Coordinates of C-alpha atoms and ligand atoms in Angstrom, one line a residue:
M10 CA 112.9 71.6 11.9
S11 CA 116.4 72.1 11.3
S12 CA 117.5 74.8 9.4
D13 CA 119.3 72.6 6.7
T14 CA 118.4 72.3 3.0
V15 CA 115.3 69.4 2.6
R16 CA 116.0 67.2 -0.2
V17 CA 113.0 66.5 -1.7
L18 CA 112.3 64.0 -4.6
L19 CA 109.0 65.0 -6.5
I20 CA 107.5 61.7 -8.4
E21 CA 105.1 63.1 -10.6
D22 CA 104.4 62.9 -14.5
D23 CA 102.3 66.2 -14.7
P24 CA 104.9 68.6 -15.8
I25 CA 102.5 71.5 -14.9
Q26 CA 102.0 69.9 -11.3
A27 CA 105.5 69.5 -11.0
R28 CA 106.3 73.1 -11.8
L29 CA 104.0 74.1 -9.7
I30 CA 105.5 72.3 -6.4
Q31 CA 108.7 73.8 -7.7
K32 CA 107.8 77.2 -7.5
L33 CA 106.1 76.7 -4.2
L34 CA 109.3 75.4 -2.5
A35 CA 111.6 77.7 -4.4
D36 CA 113.4 80.5 -2.8
R37 CA 112.2 79.3 0.7
R38 CA 114.5 79.6 4.1
D39 CA 114.7 77.6 7.0
P40 CA 114.5 75.0 5.5
S41 CA 115.3 75.4 2.2
F42 CA 114.4 73.0 -0.4
A43 CA 116.3 71.3 -3.2
V44 CA 113.7 69.3 -5.3
T45 CA 114.8 66.6 -7.6
V46 CA 111.8 65.6 -10.4
A47 CA 111.3 62.2 -11.8
D48 CA 108.5 61.6 -14.1
R49 CA 108.4 57.9 -14.1
L50 CA 108.2 55.8 -11.0
A51 CA 111.6 53.7 -12.5
A52 CA 113.4 56.9 -12.4
G53 CA 112.0 57.7 -9.1
L54 CA 113.0 54.5 -7.8
K55 CA 116.4 54.7 -9.2
R56 CA 117.2 58.0 -7.6
L57 CA 115.8 56.7 -4.3
G58 CA 118.7 53.9 -4.8
E59 CA 121.1 56.4 -4.6
G60 CA 120.5 58.0 -1.4
G61 CA 120.7 61.5 -0.2
T62 CA 116.8 61.9 -0.3
D63 CA 114.7 63.4 2.9
L64 CA 111.4 63.2 1.9
V65 CA 109.4 62.1 -1.1
L66 CA 106.3 63.8 -2.9
L67 CA 104.7 61.0 -4.5
D68 CA 101.8 61.2 -7.4
L69 CA 100.0 57.8 -6.9
I70 CA 99.0 57.7 -10.7
L71 CA 101.8 57.2 -13.1
P72 CA 102.7 55.8 -16.6
D73 CA 104.5 53.2 -15.4
S74 CA 102.4 52.4 -11.8
Q75 CA 99.0 52.7 -10.6
E76 CA 97.4 53.5 -7.3
L77 CA 98.7 51.5 -4.1
E78 CA 101.4 49.5 -5.9
T79 CA 103.4 53.2 -6.7
F80 CA 103.6 53.6 -2.8
V81 CA 104.3 50.3 -1.9
R82 CA 106.9 50.1 -4.5
V83 CA 108.7 53.2 -3.0
K84 CA 108.1 52.4 0.3
A85 CA 110.1 49.1 -0.4
Q86 CA 113.1 50.9 -2.1
A87 CA 113.7 53.5 1.2
P88 CA 111.7 52.4 4.2
D89 CA 113.3 55.1 6.1
V90 CA 112.3 57.9 4.0
P91 CA 109.1 59.6 4.6
V92 CA 106.4 59.9 1.9
I93 CA 103.8 62.3 1.1
V94 CA 101.3 61.4 -1.2
Q95 CA 99.7 63.6 -3.9
T96 CA 96.0 62.6 -5.2
G97 CA 93.3 64.0 -7.3
I98 CA 90.0 64.6 -5.4
A99 CA 88.3 61.5 -7.1
D100 CA 91.1 59.4 -5.2
A101 CA 91.0 60.8 -1.6
M102 CA 90.2 56.7 -0.5
M103 CA 93.3 55.5 -2.2
A104 CA 95.3 58.4 -0.3
G105 CA 93.8 57.1 3.2
R106 CA 94.9 53.5 2.2
A107 CA 98.5 54.8 1.2
V108 CA 98.5 56.7 4.9
E109 CA 97.3 53.1 6.6
Q110 CA 100.2 51.5 4.9
G111 CA 102.8 54.1 6.3
A112 CA 102.5 57.3 4.0
Q113 CA 103.3 60.1 6.5
D114 CA 100.5 62.3 4.9
Y115 CA 98.7 63.3 1.6
L116 CA 97.7 66.4 -0.2
V117 CA 94.9 66.8 -2.7
K118 CA 96.0 68.0 -5.6
D119 CA 93.4 70.9 -6.4
H120 CA 94.0 72.3 -2.7
I121 CA 97.6 72.6 -2.6
T122 CA 98.8 75.9 -1.5
S123 CA 102.0 77.1 -0.1
A124 CA 101.0 77.2 3.3
S125 CA 99.6 73.5 3.2
L126 CA 102.5 72.1 1.3
L127 CA 105.0 73.7 3.9
R128 CA 103.0 72.6 7.0
S129 CA 102.8 69.0 5.8
I130 CA 106.3 68.6 4.9
R131 CA 107.3 70.4 8.5
Y132 CA 105.3 68.1 10.6
V133 CA 106.1 64.8 8.4
M134 CA 110.2 65.7 8.7
E135 CA 109.3 66.5 12.4
R136 CA 107.3 63.2 12.8
S137 CA 109.9 61.4 11.2
R138 CA 112.8 62.7 13.4
A139 CA 110.8 62.1 16.5
R140 CA 110.9 58.3 15.5
T141 CA 114.0 57.9 14.2
G142 CA 117.0 60.6 15.1
E143 CA 115.7 62.0 18.7
W144 CA 118.7 60.5 20.8
N145 CA 121.1 60.7 17.7
S146 CA 122.6 64.0 18.7
P147 CA 126.2 64.9 18.3
M148 CA 125.7 67.0 21.9
F149 CA 124.5 63.5 23.4
R150 CA 127.2 61.5 22.2
L151 CA 129.6 64.4 23.0
A152 CA 128.4 64.2 26.7
Q153 CA 128.6 60.8 26.8
Q154 CA 131.8 60.4 25.7
Q155 CA 133.2 63.1 28.1
F156 CA 131.3 60.9 30.5
L157 CA 133.0 57.5 29.5
K158 CA 136.6 59.1 29.4
A159 CA 136.1 60.3 32.9
A160 CA 134.5 57.0 33.6
Q161 CA 137.4 55.2 32.5
I162 CA 140.0 57.1 34.0
M163 CA 138.0 56.7 37.6
G164 CA 137.8 53.2 36.7
L165 CA 134.3 53.7 37.4
D166 CA 132.4 50.1 37.7
D167 CA 129.9 49.0 34.9
N168 CA 127.1 49.3 36.7
L169 CA 127.5 52.9 38.0
R170 CA 128.8 53.6 34.1
Q171 CA 125.7 52.5 32.7
R172 CA 123.2 54.0 35.2
L173 CA 124.7 57.2 34.3
L174 CA 125.0 56.9 30.9
F175 CA 121.3 57.5 29.9
P176 CA 119.0 59.5 31.8
Q177 CA 116.9 58.5 34.3
R178 CA 113.4 60.0 33.1
T179 CA 112.5 61.5 29.8
Q180 CA 109.4 62.9 28.8
M181 CA 108.3 64.0 25.2
V182 CA 105.4 65.8 24.4
S183 CA 103.9 67.2 20.9
F184 CA 101.2 70.2 21.7
P185 CA 99.6 72.8 19.4
F186 CA 99.5 76.5 20.2
R187 CA 97.5 79.2 18.5
R188 CA 99.4 81.7 16.4
E189 CA 98.2 85.4 15.9
R190 CA 95.9 84.7 13.4
S191 CA 93.2 82.4 15.1
E192 CA 92.9 79.8 12.5
D193 CA 96.6 79.1 12.7
I194 CA 97.8 76.4 14.8
E195 CA 100.8 75.0 15.2
T196 CA 102.0 72.0 16.8
V197 CA 105.4 71.7 18.1
F198 CA 107.7 69.1 20.1
G199 CA 109.0 69.6 23.8
Y200 CA 110.9 67.6 26.4
R201 CA 111.8 67.2 29.7
V202 CA 114.6 65.3 31.1
Q203 CA 115.6 64.3 34.6
H204 CA 119.1 63.0 34.2
V205 CA 120.1 61.6 38.0
L206 CA 117.4 61.7 40.6
T207 CA 119.5 60.5 43.7
M208 CA 120.9 64.0 44.9
G209 CA 117.3 66.0 45.8
P210 CA 115.1 67.6 43.2
T211 CA 116.3 67.9 39.5
K212 CA 117.3 71.2 38.1
G213 CA 118.0 72.6 34.7
G214 CA 117.1 75.5 32.1
I215 CA 114.7 75.3 29.4
R216 CA 115.7 76.0 26.1
Y217 CA 113.8 77.4 23.1
H218 CA 115.4 76.5 19.7
Q219 CA 114.7 75.1 16.1
D220 CA 117.0 72.6 16.6
V221 CA 116.4 71.0 20.1
N222 CA 116.0 67.0 20.2
L223 CA 115.8 64.6 22.9
G224 CA 119.6 63.9 22.8
E225 CA 120.3 67.6 22.9
V226 CA 118.1 68.2 25.8
A227 CA 119.8 64.8 27.5
A228 CA 123.2 66.0 27.2
L229 CA 122.6 69.4 28.8
A230 CA 120.6 67.5 31.6
M231 CA 123.9 65.2 31.7
W232 CA 125.8 68.4 32.3
M233 CA 123.8 69.8 34.8
T234 CA 124.6 66.6 36.9
W235 CA 128.2 67.1 36.8
K236 CA 127.7 70.6 37.4
C237 CA 125.6 70.7 40.2
A238 CA 127.7 68.3 42.0
L239 CA 130.8 70.0 41.6
M240 CA 129.4 73.1 42.7
S241 CA 128.3 70.7 45.7
L242 CA 124.6 71.6 45.1
P243 CA 121.8 69.5 46.4
F244 CA 120.5 68.9 42.8
G245 CA 120.5 66.1 40.1
G246 CA 120.7 67.2 36.7
A247 CA 117.9 68.1 34.2
K248 CA 116.7 70.0 31.0
G249 CA 113.9 71.1 29.1
G250 CA 113.3 72.5 25.6
V251 CA 110.7 73.1 22.9
R252 CA 111.8 72.9 19.0
V253 CA 110.8 76.1 18.0
D254 CA 112.4 79.2 17.1
P255 CA 111.4 81.9 19.3
G256 CA 112.6 84.9 17.2
T257 CA 109.8 83.9 14.9
L258 CA 107.1 84.3 17.8
T259 CA 105.2 87.2 19.1
K260 CA 104.6 88.0 22.8
A261 CA 101.5 86.6 22.9
E262 CA 102.7 83.5 20.8
L263 CA 105.5 83.0 23.2
E264 CA 103.4 83.1 26.1
R265 CA 100.3 80.7 24.9
L266 CA 103.4 78.1 23.9
T267 CA 104.9 78.4 27.1
R268 CA 101.8 78.0 29.4
R269 CA 101.0 75.0 26.9
Y270 CA 104.3 73.4 27.2
T271 CA 104.4 73.9 31.1
S272 CA 100.7 72.2 31.2
E273 CA 102.1 69.5 29.2
I274 CA 105.1 68.7 31.7
I275 CA 103.2 69.6 34.8
S276 CA 103.6 66.3 36.4
M277 CA 107.2 66.4 36.2
I278 CA 108.0 69.8 37.8
G279 CA 107.7 71.0 41.2
P280 CA 109.5 72.9 44.1
D281 CA 110.5 69.5 45.5
K282 CA 110.7 67.4 42.1
D283 CA 112.1 69.5 39.6
I284 CA 112.8 73.1 39.2
P285 CA 113.1 75.1 35.7
A286 CA 115.3 77.8 34.7
P287 CA 115.9 79.9 31.9
D288 CA 118.6 79.0 29.1
L289 CA 119.0 80.0 25.5
G290 CA 116.2 81.3 24.1
T291 CA 114.1 82.0 27.5
D292 CA 114.5 84.2 30.0
E293 CA 112.3 86.0 33.1
R294 CA 109.6 86.6 31.5
V295 CA 109.1 83.1 30.1
M296 CA 109.8 82.1 33.9
A297 CA 106.9 84.0 35.1
W298 CA 104.5 82.7 32.8
I299 CA 105.7 78.8 33.8
M300 CA 105.2 79.8 37.6
D301 CA 101.7 81.5 37.1
T302 CA 100.4 78.1 35.0
Y303 CA 101.9 75.8 37.7
S304 CA 100.7 78.2 40.5
Q305 CA 97.4 78.2 38.6
Q306 CA 96.8 74.5 38.4
V307 CA 97.7 73.5 42.2
G308 CA 95.4 76.5 43.5
Y309 CA 98.2 78.9 45.1
T310 CA 101.5 80.6 44.5
V311 CA 104.6 78.7 44.2
P312 CA 107.7 81.0 43.8
A313 CA 110.3 78.2 44.4
V314 CA 108.8 76.1 41.1
V315 CA 111.0 78.3 39.2
T316 CA 114.1 80.2 39.3
G317 CA 115.4 83.0 37.0
K318 CA 112.5 84.9 37.5
P319 CA 111.9 88.5 38.0
V320 CA 112.9 89.5 41.4
V321 CA 109.1 91.3 42.2
L322 CA 107.9 87.5 42.1
G323 CA 110.5 86.3 44.3
G324 CA 113.4 86.3 41.9
S325 CA 117.0 86.6 43.2
L326 CA 118.9 89.5 43.2
G327 CA 122.0 88.9 41.1
R328 CA 120.6 86.1 39.1
K329 CA 120.2 87.5 35.6
E330 CA 123.6 88.4 35.7
A331 CA 125.0 85.2 37.4
T332 CA 126.3 83.1 34.8
G333 CA 128.3 86.0 33.7
R334 CA 129.6 87.0 36.7
G335 CA 130.7 83.8 38.0
L336 CA 132.4 83.2 34.4
V337 CA 134.7 86.3 35.6
Y338 CA 135.4 85.0 39.0
V339 CA 136.9 81.9 37.3
I340 CA 138.5 83.8 34.7
E341 CA 140.3 85.5 37.4
E342 CA 141.6 82.6 39.1
A343 CA 142.6 81.2 35.9
A344 CA 144.5 84.0 34.7
K345 CA 146.3 84.1 37.9
H346 CA 147.2 80.7 37.4
I347 CA 148.4 80.9 33.6
G348 CA 150.2 84.1 34.8
F349 CA 148.4 87.1 33.2
G350 CA 147.0 90.2 34.8
L351 CA 143.6 91.0 33.5
T352 CA 144.0 94.8 33.1
E353 CA 146.8 94.1 30.3
A354 CA 144.5 91.4 29.0
T355 CA 142.3 91.3 25.5
A356 CA 138.9 89.1 25.2
V357 CA 136.8 87.8 22.4
V358 CA 132.9 86.9 23.3
Q359 CA 130.8 85.1 21.2
G360 CA 127.0 85.5 21.8
F361 CA 125.5 88.5 23.3
G362 CA 122.7 87.2 25.1
N363 CA 122.1 87.0 29.1
V364 CA 125.6 85.1 29.5
G365 CA 127.6 87.2 26.7
M366 CA 126.7 90.6 27.6
H367 CA 127.4 90.4 31.2
V368 CA 130.6 88.6 30.7
A369 CA 131.9 91.4 28.2
K370 CA 130.2 93.9 30.9
F371 CA 131.9 92.3 33.8
L372 CA 135.4 91.7 32.0
A373 CA 135.3 95.5 31.1
D374 CA 134.6 96.4 34.5
C375 CA 137.9 94.6 35.4
G376 CA 139.8 96.6 32.9
V377 CA 139.8 93.7 30.3
K378 CA 139.9 95.2 26.8
V379 CA 137.1 93.4 24.7
I380 CA 138.1 93.5 21.4
A381 CA 135.5 91.6 19.5
V382 CA 131.8 90.6 20.2
S383 CA 128.9 88.8 18.2
D384 CA 125.5 87.5 17.9
V385 CA 123.2 85.7 15.6
T386 CA 123.2 88.8 13.2
T387 CA 127.0 90.0 13.4
G388 CA 130.2 90.2 14.7
I389 CA 131.8 93.4 15.7
Y390 CA 135.4 94.0 16.0
H391 CA 137.7 97.2 17.3
P392 CA 141.8 96.4 17.9
A393 CA 141.4 99.2 20.4
G394 CA 138.4 97.8 22.4
L395 CA 134.9 98.4 21.8
S396 CA 133.2 100.5 24.5
I397 CA 131.2 97.9 26.1
D398 CA 128.4 100.4 27.8
A399 CA 127.8 102.0 23.9
V400 CA 127.3 98.1 22.5
L401 CA 124.8 97.5 25.3
G402 CA 122.8 100.6 25.0
H403 CA 122.9 99.9 21.1
V404 CA 121.1 96.3 21.9
E405 CA 118.8 97.8 24.1
R406 CA 117.7 100.2 21.6
N407 CA 118.1 97.7 18.6
R408 CA 117.9 94.1 20.1
V409 CA 120.8 93.0 18.3
L410 CA 124.1 94.1 17.4
A411 CA 123.9 94.3 13.7
G412 CA 124.1 98.2 12.7
Y413 CA 126.3 99.4 15.6
P414 CA 128.1 102.1 14.2
G415 CA 131.6 102.2 16.1
A416 CA 133.5 99.1 14.8
E417 CA 134.1 97.4 12.0
P418 CA 132.4 93.7 11.2
I419 CA 133.5 90.3 11.5
G420 CA 132.6 87.0 10.8
N421 CA 131.9 84.4 13.3
P422 CA 134.7 82.0 12.3
E423 CA 137.4 84.6 11.9
M424 CA 136.1 86.2 15.3
L425 CA 137.1 82.8 17.1
E426 CA 140.5 83.1 15.7
L427 CA 141.2 86.7 16.7
P428 CA 144.5 86.7 18.6
C429 CA 143.4 87.6 22.3
D430 CA 144.0 86.1 25.9
I431 CA 140.8 85.2 26.9
L432 CA 138.0 83.7 24.4
V433 CA 134.5 83.1 25.5
P434 CA 132.1 81.0 23.7
A435 CA 128.8 82.2 25.0
A436 CA 126.2 81.3 22.5
L437 CA 125.9 77.6 20.9
Q438 CA 127.3 74.3 21.4
Q439 CA 130.3 72.6 18.9
Q440 CA 131.6 76.3 17.8
I441 CA 135.4 74.7 18.6
T442 CA 136.1 72.1 16.5
I443 CA 138.8 70.0 15.0
E444 CA 138.6 72.5 12.2
N445 CA 139.4 75.6 14.2
A446 CA 140.9 74.3 17.4
P447 CA 144.7 74.3 15.6
R448 CA 144.3 77.9 14.4
L449 CA 142.8 79.6 17.9
S450 CA 144.9 82.3 19.5
C451 CA 144.1 82.9 23.1
K452 CA 145.7 81.5 26.4
L453 CA 142.5 80.9 27.8
L454 CA 139.4 79.5 26.7
A455 CA 136.2 80.1 29.1
E456 CA 133.2 78.3 28.3
G457 CA 129.8 80.5 28.8
A458 CA 128.0 78.2 26.4
N459 CA 127.2 74.4 27.1
G460 CA 129.1 71.9 25.1
P461 CA 131.1 74.5 22.7
T462 CA 134.1 72.3 22.3
T463 CA 133.9 68.8 20.5
L464 CA 136.4 65.8 22.2
E465 CA 139.0 66.3 19.3
A466 CA 139.2 69.8 19.4
D467 CA 139.6 69.5 23.6
E468 CA 142.6 67.2 22.9
I469 CA 144.5 69.7 20.7
L470 CA 143.6 72.6 22.8
H471 CA 145.3 70.3 25.6
E472 CA 148.4 69.6 23.4
R473 CA 148.4 73.0 22.4
G474 CA 148.8 74.5 26.1
I475 CA 145.7 76.1 25.8
F476 CA 143.9 76.5 29.5
V477 CA 140.4 75.5 29.3
L478 CA 137.7 76.4 31.8
P479 CA 135.2 73.9 31.2
D480 CA 131.4 74.6 30.8
I481 CA 130.3 72.9 33.8
L482 CA 132.7 75.1 36.1
A483 CA 132.9 78.0 34.1
N484 CA 129.0 78.8 33.8
A485 CA 127.9 77.3 37.1
G486 CA 127.3 80.8 38.4
G487 CA 124.0 80.8 36.9
V488 CA 122.7 77.4 38.7
T489 CA 124.6 78.4 42.0
V490 CA 122.6 81.5 42.1
S491 CA 119.4 79.4 40.9
Y492 CA 119.9 77.4 44.2
F493 CA 120.4 80.6 46.1
E494 CA 116.9 81.7 44.6
W495 CA 115.3 78.3 45.3
V496 CA 116.6 78.6 49.4
Q497 CA 115.2 82.3 49.3
G498 CA 111.9 81.1 48.0
L499 CA 111.6 77.9 50.4
Q500 CA 112.8 80.4 53.5
N501 CA 110.6 83.2 52.4
Y502 CA 113.6 85.7 53.0
M503 CA 115.6 87.6 50.7
W504 CA 119.1 87.8 50.6
S505 CA 121.1 91.0 49.9
I506 CA 123.4 91.4 46.7
E507 CA 126.5 91.5 48.5
E508 CA 125.6 88.2 50.2
I509 CA 124.8 86.6 46.9
N510 CA 128.0 87.6 45.1
A511 CA 130.2 86.7 48.0
R512 CA 128.7 83.0 48.5
L513 CA 128.8 82.7 44.4
R514 CA 132.6 83.8 44.7
T515 CA 133.5 81.3 47.3
I516 CA 131.6 78.4 45.9
L517 CA 133.3 78.8 42.6
I518 CA 137.1 79.5 43.7
D519 CA 136.5 76.4 45.4
A520 CA 135.6 74.5 42.9
F521 CA 138.2 76.0 40.8
G522 CA 140.7 74.8 43.1
R523 CA 139.5 71.4 43.4
T524 CA 139.0 71.1 39.7
L525 CA 143.1 72.3 39.1
R526 CA 143.9 69.8 41.9
R527 CA 142.3 67.0 40.5
A528 CA 143.5 67.9 37.1
R529 CA 147.3 67.6 38.4
Q530 CA 146.8 64.7 40.7
D531 CA 145.2 62.5 37.9
G532 CA 147.3 64.2 34.8
V533 CA 144.4 65.0 33.1
D534 CA 142.7 68.3 31.5
M535 CA 140.6 70.5 33.2
R536 CA 137.5 69.4 31.6
T537 CA 138.0 65.7 32.4
A538 CA 139.0 66.8 36.0
A539 CA 135.8 68.8 36.6
V540 CA 133.5 66.0 35.0
I541 CA 135.7 63.5 37.5
E542 CA 135.1 65.7 40.5
G543 CA 131.0 65.8 39.5
V544 CA 130.8 62.1 38.8
Q545 CA 132.8 61.0 42.3
R546 CA 130.2 62.8 44.2
I547 CA 126.9 61.1 42.3
T548 CA 128.6 57.6 42.6
D549 CA 129.5 58.1 46.4
A550 CA 125.9 59.3 46.9
K551 CA 124.6 56.1 45.1
L552 CA 126.6 53.9 46.7
L553 CA 125.6 55.0 50.1
R554 CA 121.6 55.1 49.1
G555 CA 122.2 51.3 48.0
L556 CA 119.7 49.9 45.1
F557 CA 116.0 49.5 45.5
P558 CA 114.5 46.8 46.2
Ligands
NAD4 P1 120.6 83.8 25.2 O1 119.5 83.2 23.8 O2 120.2 84.9 25.8 O3 121.8 84.6 24.0 C1 122.3 83.8 22.8 C2 123.1 84.7 21.9 O4 123.8 83.8 21.3 C3 122.5 85.6 21.4 O5 123.1 86.7 21.5 C4 122.3 85.1 19.8 O6 122.2 86.1 19.3 C5 123.7 84.6 19.9 N1 123.7 83.6 19.0 C6 122.8 82.5 18.6 N2 123.7 82.0 17.8 C7 124.4 82.5 17.3 C8 126.0 82.4 16.0 N3 125.4 80.9 15.3 N4 126.7 83.1 16.3 C9 126.7 83.8 17.3 N5 125.9 84.2 18.1 C10 124.9 83.3 18.0 O7 121.2 82.5 25.8 P2 122.2 82.3 26.8 O8 120.9 82.1 28.3 O9 123.1 83.8 27.0 O10 123.0 81.3 26.6 C11 123.9 81.2 26.1 C12 124.6 79.6 26.2 O11 124.9 79.8 27.8 C13 123.8 78.5 26.2 O12 124.7 77.3 25.4 C14 123.3 78.4 27.4 O13 123.1 77.0 27.5 C15 124.7 78.5 28.2 N6 124.3 78.7 29.5 C16 123.2 79.6 29.8 C17 123.0 80.0 31.1 C18 122.2 81.2 31.6 O14 122.2 81.6 32.9 N7 121.5 81.9 31.0 C19 123.7 79.1 32.2 C20 124.6 78.5 32.0 C21 124.7 78.3 30.4

């Protein structure tokens, strides 16, 4: 469920019951609730007509309306707003009829507890979102707009444009997993999306985050397609996700969730079909569980079904730090192109997870002064440069940046606008927007995260002469070493770290050079140039393969 406030309209004439519900929903976070009470149906309908209601909690017996008619009138007024009906024990049959007519759930008044009420609301909101809002994601719109811009500049034919605008295969699953208290079972939604099946198996990470939806996963799968094509890897793009906040799960819960999710999508994945990897909220331990679950199902060990797994299970040397390392390889190239030296440069890094912490470390190793970094708990700032080793030590001990003693705290919005040479968003999507793009004060924006910049912000950055290393180029180190890991798995042969880093550098520098040439030749920004490079390779392949039948 989103972390936004859920606007609840409670239509209830009994003031004691109304107070009880308000009390149960008060002071809740993630989500929080704004409850409005109407004590007559007429007042409730009026309020519904004004819009802005996410959910109705409805008593069916009201002074001005009785039984099923109450529900029917609410539904007629706001057909898209989910309704949970409340009834007395004696009226349970009536609740069943309301559910048949389209109520999402019902609660028996005398049995309502904080847990039952929250669970009911959560599932109702999830189901309602699953039906209506799944594709309706700003990230998917962004990915489609970026593609359409490139397609228009390329003069791509209509048929290819339409074929690439939506993923070829999507699977959405809803599945239960057991929480620590074994009587608590939670149901969550998961996804696996394969955007292009033309190039070979599909490849893409798995994200655990409380806001994941189909549109977001589809956007990420589309970006994977262009990224793999830009790097000349023999993969189409894919992505997966589970809508859950991994920070709220114990290790055992995370394992149970991962194993169940794997078995739900097992028909889609495989070393020759679709190969998952880590992304936001997942790591090498999660990959080990996926590999084990898959291997248990097929009856033998299949290391090449995932990448980003621990080295002892066939993971590649250098995979964990590959995205950060790759970013620094292309930052070096971009700095040469722009004309500044890394030893005199300053950097700001948003996000201190897998990508962010390695970027910060490798930049510091190159002599860059990293003046600020952040994670979900806080930002920390030191104008003379942070000691990244000390920060890494703090995070190793405490898991988060909060409480780091050697720097000033700084808010995320202010941090992005700090004067610096290199700004690296390496946390979430849509961080650089029309609001803050005019105030960014960097020479180079190197996108560690996927989709951190909106389309409008891109135009502003282009006009302002800020050089952008777009995500599909800048963070491609991860999938490139994943490709090496997959090849090593198929060959049963380990490469040395020197060989991996050298090959990674060659591939990234080549892609940087091609993107820069394309940008100059077509007179476009680096992102559009990178997307064009990727789309061109996919469309060439599609045309050569022809159309079946
Ligand atoms: P991660 O889960 O390891 O780390 C995410 C970091 O972002 C954490 O430090 C978290 O605290 C921080 N964060 C979360 N919300 C934040 C907020 N509101 N403000 C500031 N910081 C916040 O994830 P990751 O693997 O490092 O991925 C980060 C981004 O990089 C994602 O967009 C992902 O798709 C992209 N990416 C990752 C890889 C990879 O190999 N892991 C490869 C390519 C792209």
